[in-house]
Amino acid sequence: MKGEGADSDIVISSRIRLARNLTHYPFPMLSTNQQSEEVLEKVSDVVHDEDLKMISNFERIPLSEINSLESKVLVEKHLISPNLAEESRNGAVILSENESISIMINEEDHIRIQCLFPGFQINEAWELANHIDDIFEAKLNYAFDEKKGYLTSCPTNVGTGIRASVMLHLPALVLTQQINRILTAVSQVGLAVRGLYGEGSESLGNLFQISNQITLGQSEPEIIHNLYSVVKQIIEHERTARAKMLSESKTFLLDRVNRSYGILSYAQIMDSKEAAQRLSDVRLGIDLGLISNVSANVLNELMIMTQPGFLQQYASKKLSSDERDVLRAEMIRERIKK
Amino acid sequence: MICQECGNKPAALHFTKIVNGEKTEFHLCESCAREKGDSIPGAPNGFSIHNLLSGILEFEPSMGQNVKQQKKVIRCENCGLTYSQFRKIGRFGCSSCYNHFSDPLNPLLKRVHGNSVHVGKIPKISGGKIKYKRQIKDLKKELQSKIDLEEFEEAAKLRDEIRSLEQKISEA
Ligand SMILES: [Zn+2]
Ligand SMILES: [Zn+2]
């Protein structure tokens, strides 16, 4: 994903996910092998739909046909869920050419339509997901109830089945220690916040994902509008904090950003936690115009490529954690100095 | 205050969820909170409700004492999942579970989503009639306000529209 789209100095990506199920089939958790195979076939057939072909060429990848490293890479690119990679029976993903659309089959629900856009394009992502949903719905009978809406495997998704989420890079709010106050406020208006790589209790690289919690009783446009306006406000707070830091403590910022740039340029061993933090610093430096010889695109790529699955695919073999740290440092050095 | 989840350690994280003005509080100890994952340093309010859900489902029975008396097993006739299994897993077995579990489920949904009915998208194929019904409901509201305003010509038009929609439903 390239560093583009609206507000891309702060918003990394915007994502819409729609959960849908077919009538007459138990949810994937309880379906027999034959039932999940039938679901897979029925949903896969839609790939040949002319309206879908108008959007993009699609490739269908059954999870049984790729190895664990390849599926790990799909997880790190946020194209499939860890759940689909590890646990699903007759699971598959239908991917658009540019990978902005991924449709998971036999995950927790029979169908999960996901549209992932760079930058702050949550409305655009919704429009596309909605359109794709229409195409599938013309061929398939969805499980739907007048009062409860789209019936999903988990009660937290019932109703619209929509999860709208935005990934934000908020280094200045973290540095100025305003982040907790803001995240608390966010969680009180019905939105959920989580760190990106949720390993342990730390949010690495100052990346936060904000998404809707409520799926029943609000329409999709209401849900998206609510998220949109809250994120807009957070963007303003982050911009203000960045400007303030720049005017009041420029030397501190320059030191931090350049120190991280220097370490990324020369380090020989780099664990994933340090990489996330250093990359965050450099990304901030680029966004503030303090660093001009690296592009935001390179940084976005590195944020994904320095994760374990990606590194191992790059090396085309399984790596120990020490080996990964060496390769990670090498990869960053190569790309960041260009 | 004691942790709601394990019931023995002191609660360190307090999580408040407000849905439609209705407040629900969670009190968890650190290790239970960590087990739930998804926490953000210093931001105990950052839990995703998804991960807390099985927690809510688990401590639900202890809240009402009459639960012990009604030992009757609630089971989905379509897929065979029992309500207590659902409570453990936090997932339904099939779409019919929503009907078979509706008595204990409705208060749970209310706690997660607020007191609500679906107002979002309706699928065209399986939702054809529902769409008309929703249109009729809206038109009837409009009709009442036209009558209140004594705009009878407008009201008559709306009445005809409602009739033709009702016709469509009976034909479908
Ligand atoms: Zn506890
Ligand atoms: Zn069932």
XYZ file of C-alpha atoms and ligand atoms in Angstrom:
512
model
C 0.000 0.000 0.000
C 1.339 3.390 -0.986
C 1.406 6.474 1.202
C -1.489 8.148 -0.515
C -5.112 9.075 0.042
C -6.518 11.912 2.119
C -4.726 12.839 5.354
C -2.100 10.197 4.643
C 0.380 11.957 6.948
C -1.673 10.595 9.858
C -4.105 8.004 8.536
C -2.332 4.869 7.332
C -5.377 3.008 6.065
C -9.169 2.767 6.078
C -10.979 -0.529 6.125
C -14.552 -1.776 5.813
C -15.500 -5.348 6.587
C -18.953 -6.811 6.025
C -19.924 -10.133 7.636
C -22.491 -12.187 5.718
C -23.866 -15.718 5.969
C -25.899 -17.954 3.701
C -29.279 -19.281 4.797
C -29.722 -23.014 5.414
C -26.059 -23.623 6.234
C -24.725 -23.777 9.793
C -22.034 -21.190 10.503
C -18.481 -22.392 9.655
C -17.788 -23.349 13.273
C -20.398 -26.121 13.123
C -20.559 -26.939 9.439
C -19.538 -30.376 8.205
C -16.760 -30.737 5.694
C -19.296 -31.204 2.930
C -21.339 -28.173 3.976
C -18.332 -25.889 4.083
C -17.272 -27.219 0.690
C -20.688 -26.344 -0.726
C -20.486 -22.852 0.754
C -17.031 -22.450 -0.753
C -18.324 -23.457 -4.183
C -21.395 -21.246 -4.071
C -19.473 -18.167 -2.990
C -16.590 -18.847 -5.371
C -18.987 -18.981 -8.320
C -19.626 -15.257 -7.932
C -16.060 -14.601 -9.115
C -17.347 -15.204 -12.648
C -20.006 -12.487 -12.300
C -19.676 -9.815 -14.986
C -20.322 -6.960 -12.536
C -17.545 -8.198 -10.309
C -15.161 -8.481 -13.261
C -15.879 -4.838 -14.042
C -14.292 -3.889 -10.724
C -11.097 -5.907 -11.085
C -9.656 -9.258 -11.956
C -9.879 -11.550 -8.971
C -7.796 -14.480 -7.903
C -9.203 -17.194 -5.687
C -6.743 -18.699 -3.224
C -7.835 -21.753 -1.218
C -5.893 -21.738 2.061
C -5.207 -25.459 1.603
C -3.175 -24.698 -1.503
C -0.664 -22.289 0.025
C 1.958 -22.929 2.698
C 1.963 -21.487 6.187
C 4.517 -18.811 5.334
C 2.457 -17.550 2.412
C -0.662 -17.365 4.552
C 1.310 -15.542 7.259
C 2.226 -12.886 4.719
C -1.448 -12.452 3.816
C -2.157 -11.952 7.518
C 0.582 -9.337 7.906
C -0.745 -7.478 4.902
C -4.140 -7.525 6.670
C -5.672 -9.326 3.682
C -6.881 -12.282 5.723
C -7.424 -12.850 9.430
C -5.177 -15.100 11.536
C -8.324 -17.106 12.177
C -8.764 -17.936 8.479
C -5.100 -18.842 8.125
C -5.006 -21.182 11.086
C -8.352 -22.654 11.855
C -10.762 -22.567 8.961
C -12.052 -25.591 7.121
C -12.356 -25.094 3.367
C -11.261 -21.519 3.860
C -10.360 -19.376 0.884
C -9.768 -15.786 -0.047
C -10.764 -13.976 -3.215
C -8.263 -11.177 -3.893
C -8.519 -8.259 -6.293
C -5.529 -7.455 -8.464
C -4.346 -4.489 -6.397
C -5.218 -6.324 -3.155
C -7.584 -3.580 -1.987
C -10.476 -6.058 -1.966
C -10.318 -9.365 -0.164
C -13.282 -11.655 0.314
C -12.814 -14.358 2.906
C -14.827 -17.550 2.698
C -15.527 -19.841 5.676
C -13.871 -17.678 8.262
C -15.967 -17.048 11.375
C -18.786 -16.191 8.960
C -19.430 -17.703 5.536
C -18.452 -14.477 3.785
C -16.406 -11.500 4.870
C -16.048 -8.739 2.331
C -13.143 -6.430 3.071
C -12.067 -3.238 1.332
C -8.776 -1.710 2.441
C -7.805 1.739 1.157
C -4.701 3.828 1.869
C -5.180 7.070 3.790
C -8.474 8.381 5.096
C -10.951 6.963 2.580
C -13.512 5.284 4.807
C -16.491 6.499 2.752
C -14.905 5.268 -0.479
C -14.175 1.909 1.129
C -17.802 1.637 2.258
C -19.163 2.455 -1.188
C -17.048 -0.238 -2.794
C -17.828 -2.851 -0.119
C -21.528 -2.048 -0.443
C -21.363 -2.471 -4.210
C -19.571 -5.816 -3.920
C -22.115 -6.912 -1.322
C -24.911 -6.144 -3.829
C -23.200 -8.312 -6.436
C -22.914 -11.267 -4.060
C -26.414 -10.780 -2.763
C -27.895 -11.007 -6.256
C -26.568 -14.581 -6.469
C -26.775 -15.792 -2.869
C -29.447 -15.982 -0.179
C -28.197 -14.185 2.898
C -29.314 -15.079 6.417
C -31.297 -11.991 7.415
C -33.908 -11.123 10.001
C -36.263 -8.156 9.944
C -35.416 -7.030 13.488
C -31.878 -8.368 13.919
C -30.552 -7.627 10.437
C -27.716 -9.709 9.004
C -27.291 -12.774 11.207
C -23.668 -13.359 12.125
C -21.749 -16.007 13.991
C -20.790 -13.574 16.753
C -23.416 -11.439 18.516
C -21.104 -8.424 18.358
C -21.501 -8.259 14.563
C -25.246 -8.782 14.175
C -27.306 -6.104 12.439
C -25.288 -4.363 9.784
C -22.400 -6.847 10.087
C -20.129 -3.884 9.439
C -16.769 -3.178 11.008
C -15.370 0.141 9.856
C -11.834 0.840 11.020
C -9.137 3.389 10.531
C -5.436 2.931 11.283
C -3.828 6.057 12.718
C -0.213 7.012 13.343
C -0.247 9.229 16.431
C 3.359 9.814 17.580
C 2.878 13.405 18.747
C -0.134 12.543 20.900
C 1.886 9.713 22.451
C 4.978 11.906 22.998
C 2.961 14.710 24.562
C 1.082 12.171 26.699
C -2.339 13.239 25.510
C -3.101 9.899 23.978
C -4.835 8.255 26.958
C -7.230 11.104 27.455
C -8.183 11.001 23.806
C -8.532 7.239 23.607
C -10.709 7.268 26.704
C -12.986 9.831 25.112
C -13.120 7.786 21.915
C -14.154 4.625 23.724
C -17.009 6.474 25.359
C -18.717 7.309 22.092
C -19.131 3.675 21.111
C -15.829 3.192 19.296
C -13.098 0.649 20.085
C -9.373 1.383 20.085
C -6.528 -1.086 19.833
C -2.807 -1.057 19.211
C -1.670 -2.382 15.870
C 0.470 -5.362 16.685
C -1.281 -6.156 19.973
C 1.641 -8.342 21.134
C 1.659 -8.229 24.903
C 0.296 -4.987 26.183
C 2.180 -2.544 24.034
C 1.067 -0.691 20.998
C 4.104 -0.721 18.755
C 5.052 2.106 16.481
C 2.392 4.504 17.804
C -0.197 2.911 15.536
C -3.787 2.751 16.704
C -6.838 1.241 15.119
C -10.200 2.838 15.780
C -13.373 1.015 14.847
C -17.104 0.934 15.507
C -18.333 -1.305 18.334
C -22.038 -1.156 17.729
C -23.505 -2.897 14.688
C -27.190 -3.006 15.606
C -29.556 -0.032 15.748
C -27.494 2.315 13.599
C -27.448 2.449 9.821
C -24.187 1.965 7.939
C -23.948 5.673 6.976
C -24.517 6.656 10.628
C -21.816 4.265 11.817
C -19.358 5.541 9.229
C -20.201 9.172 9.846
C -19.651 8.722 13.576
C -16.238 7.141 12.999
C -15.376 9.732 10.359
C -16.076 12.720 12.561
C -14.236 11.302 15.567
C -11.187 10.460 13.447
C -11.278 13.956 11.915
C -11.020 15.396 15.419
C -8.149 13.089 16.367
C -6.322 14.133 13.190
C -6.708 17.774 14.222
C -5.377 17.019 17.732
C -2.381 15.155 16.289
C -1.664 18.003 13.856
C -1.855 20.553 16.654
C 0.458 18.482 18.849
C 2.913 18.084 15.952
C 2.922 21.809 15.231
C 3.390 22.626 18.885
C 6.309 20.221 19.236
C 7.858 21.629 16.097
C 7.699 25.187 17.339
C 8.535 24.562 20.991
C 10.978 21.670 20.925
C 12.383 21.422 17.451
C 15.848 20.411 18.635
C 14.398 17.557 20.679
C 12.380 16.416 17.660
C 15.306 16.709 15.265
C 17.471 14.723 17.629
C 14.911 11.981 18.051
C 14.043 11.704 14.373
C 17.629 11.829 13.120
C 18.861 9.479 15.833
C 16.285 6.912 14.706
C 17.145 7.534 11.068
C 20.802 6.996 11.882
C 20.136 3.775 13.752
C 17.902 2.419 10.984
C 20.602 3.324 8.446
C 23.463 1.601 10.240
C 22.201 -0.980 12.741
C 23.117 -4.625 12.118
C 20.575 -6.177 14.510
C 17.027 -4.893 14.849
C 14.176 -6.546 16.722
C 10.587 -5.920 15.643
C 9.759 -3.730 18.622
C 12.662 -1.351 18.067
C 12.020 -1.333 14.327
C 8.413 -0.272 14.884
C 9.441 2.595 17.171
C 12.299 3.821 14.937
C 10.158 3.613 11.826
C 7.494 5.631 13.622
C 10.053 8.338 14.443
C 11.289 8.538 10.863
C 7.755 8.564 9.501
C 7.036 11.539 11.781
C 10.227 13.211 10.535
C 9.078 12.798 6.935
C 5.577 14.096 7.693
C 7.029 17.184 9.399
C 9.529 17.842 6.618
C 12.498 17.183 8.905
C 13.668 14.293 6.732
C 13.434 14.614 2.986
C 15.593 11.866 1.530
C 13.196 8.982 2.292
C 9.637 8.676 1.013
C 6.582 7.880 3.104
C 5.936 4.951 0.750
C 9.194 3.298 1.734
C 8.257 3.713 5.379
C 4.783 2.229 4.892
C 6.294 -0.723 3.081
C 8.881 -1.272 5.788
C 6.222 -1.258 8.502
C 4.749 -4.351 6.855
C 7.890 -5.955 5.452
C 9.747 -6.028 8.745
C 7.193 -8.377 10.280
C 8.212 -12.025 10.835
C 6.204 -13.752 8.082
C 7.267 -11.297 5.461
C 10.916 -11.552 6.400
C 10.820 -15.319 6.169
C 9.141 -15.249 2.805
C 11.760 -12.757 1.664
C 14.453 -15.130 2.841
C 12.414 -18.036 1.436
C 13.057 -20.158 4.513
C 12.165 -20.413 8.168
C 14.331 -18.126 10.292
C 15.201 -18.104 13.974
C 14.398 -14.928 15.829
C 18.117 -13.909 15.847
C 18.348 -14.484 12.108
C 15.224 -12.404 11.583
C 16.711 -9.507 13.543
C 19.789 -9.511 11.306
C 17.777 -9.741 8.100
C 15.384 -7.053 9.303
C 18.278 -4.652 9.926
C 19.723 -5.447 6.503
C 16.444 -4.902 4.714
C 15.845 -1.582 6.447
C 19.398 -0.385 5.700
C 19.006 -1.200 2.040
C 15.712 0.554 1.579
C 16.126 3.548 3.790
C 19.424 4.701 2.273
C 18.205 4.685 -1.311
C -13.076 -3.709 44.362
C -12.618 -7.355 43.298
C -12.006 -8.485 39.712
C -15.237 -9.413 37.999
C -13.574 -12.111 35.961
C -11.648 -14.282 38.461
C -13.381 -13.009 41.568
C -10.292 -13.064 43.788
C -7.692 -10.488 42.769
C -8.241 -6.757 43.250
C -9.530 -5.037 40.119
C -6.915 -2.765 38.574
C -8.589 -1.798 35.326
C -11.978 -0.231 35.127
C -13.697 -0.186 31.801
C -16.868 1.721 31.107
C -18.957 1.272 28.040
C -21.726 3.697 27.258
C -24.260 2.705 24.664
C -27.251 4.943 23.986
C -26.726 6.610 27.333
C -26.732 3.288 29.160
C -23.626 2.661 31.212
C -22.016 -0.740 31.725
C -18.956 -1.085 33.909
C -16.282 -3.775 33.927
C -13.697 -4.232 36.635
C -10.775 -6.529 35.884
C -7.523 -7.436 37.570
C -4.329 -7.013 35.580
C -3.800 -10.649 34.714
C -7.391 -11.137 33.576
C -7.198 -7.952 31.572
C -3.954 -9.091 29.966
C -5.539 -12.420 29.127
C -8.218 -10.530 27.288
C -5.419 -9.048 25.236
C -5.932 -5.958 23.144
C -4.999 -3.620 25.940
C -3.141 -0.437 25.321
C -0.668 0.791 27.934
C -2.323 3.222 30.277
C -5.583 3.084 28.388
C -7.771 0.574 30.147
C -10.732 1.876 28.201
C -9.159 0.624 25.028
C -10.549 -2.895 25.227
C -12.481 -4.096 22.312
C -15.869 -5.309 23.402
C -15.430 -8.318 21.168
C -12.828 -9.759 23.474
C -14.703 -8.912 26.599
C -17.811 -10.564 25.311
C -17.126 -14.086 26.478
C -16.343 -12.500 29.829
C -19.752 -10.872 29.954
C -21.409 -14.099 28.942
C -19.557 -16.021 31.633
C -20.480 -13.894 34.601
C -24.005 -13.327 33.451
C -25.627 -16.139 35.531
C -24.269 -14.968 38.859
C -26.052 -11.672 38.377
C -29.598 -13.021 38.593
C -30.290 -15.544 41.346
C -33.346 -17.002 39.675
C -31.148 -18.428 36.921
C -30.284 -21.438 39.070
C -33.934 -22.376 39.362
C -34.612 -22.604 35.645
C -32.427 -25.596 34.874
C -34.174 -26.251 31.563
C -31.628 -26.629 28.781
C -32.164 -24.195 25.952
C -31.080 -25.773 22.711
C -31.198 -24.656 19.088
C -33.408 -27.185 17.303
C -31.673 -26.562 14.011
C -27.980 -27.026 14.860
C -28.131 -28.558 18.325
C -26.038 -25.910 20.101
C -27.143 -25.265 23.687
C -27.302 -21.801 25.192
C -24.685 -22.722 27.768
C -22.354 -23.865 24.981
C -22.988 -20.568 23.233
C -22.128 -18.749 26.443
C -18.785 -20.518 26.637
C -17.800 -20.003 23.011
C -19.475 -16.674 22.335
C -20.477 -17.879 18.867
C -23.737 -19.133 17.408
C -23.984 -22.411 15.516
C -26.446 -21.249 12.888
C -28.815 -18.408 12.101
C -31.734 -20.227 13.802
C -29.888 -19.910 17.137
C -31.046 -16.281 17.159
C -34.662 -17.475 17.382
C -34.177 -20.371 19.747
C -32.089 -18.344 22.188
C -34.153 -15.192 21.908
C -35.229 -15.032 25.591
C -31.785 -14.981 27.185
C -30.226 -13.397 24.094
C -32.199 -10.186 23.924
C -30.871 -8.766 27.212
C -27.361 -9.666 26.067
C -27.763 -7.929 22.722
C -29.169 -4.962 24.571
C -26.049 -4.821 26.690
C -23.741 -5.025 23.676
C -25.577 -2.793 21.224
C -28.114 -0.855 23.279
C -31.830 -1.330 22.949
C -32.102 -1.609 19.230
C -33.614 -2.946 16.080
C -31.843 -3.204 12.743
C -32.195 -0.013 10.688
C -29.379 -0.624 8.204
C -29.148 -2.206 4.785
C -31.706 -4.776 3.659
C -30.771 -7.473 1.131
C -32.962 -7.313 -1.960
C -33.682 -11.031 -2.354
C -34.332 -12.239 1.179
C -35.442 -8.833 2.383
C -37.947 -7.768 -0.301
C -41.031 -7.759 1.927
C -39.125 -6.208 4.803
C -38.219 -3.238 2.668
C -41.892 -2.600 1.853
C -42.831 -3.001 5.503
C -40.271 -0.411 6.506
C -41.504 1.968 3.804
C -45.088 1.507 5.018
C -44.044 2.272 8.568
C -42.354 5.500 7.447
C -45.311 6.487 5.256
C -47.762 5.910 8.086
C -45.801 8.292 10.284
C -45.859 10.862 7.519
C -49.562 10.268 6.987
C -50.306 10.965 10.643
C -48.420 14.242 10.545
C -50.263 15.308 7.368
C -53.573 14.550 9.102
C -52.450 16.535 12.142
C -51.632 19.445 9.846
C -54.979 18.966 8.098
C -53.284 18.563 4.742
C -55.815 16.042 3.573
C -54.959 16.040 -0.100
C -51.387 15.035 0.706
C -52.665 12.511 3.219
C -54.856 10.852 0.595
C -51.861 10.425 -1.696
C -49.858 8.805 1.100
C -52.781 6.494 1.922
C -52.857 5.289 -1.699
C -49.122 4.712 -1.629
C -49.445 2.661 1.542
C -52.231 0.600 -0.049
C -50.224 -0.220 -3.111
C -47.266 -1.295 -0.971
C -49.557 -3.494 1.122
C -50.810 -5.004 -2.119
C -47.239 -5.755 -3.151
C -46.568 -7.531 0.144
C -49.626 -9.756 -0.148
C -48.670 -10.638 -3.717
C -45.052 -11.417 -2.892
Zn -8.985 -11.340 37.649
Zn -28.428 -23.027 15.747
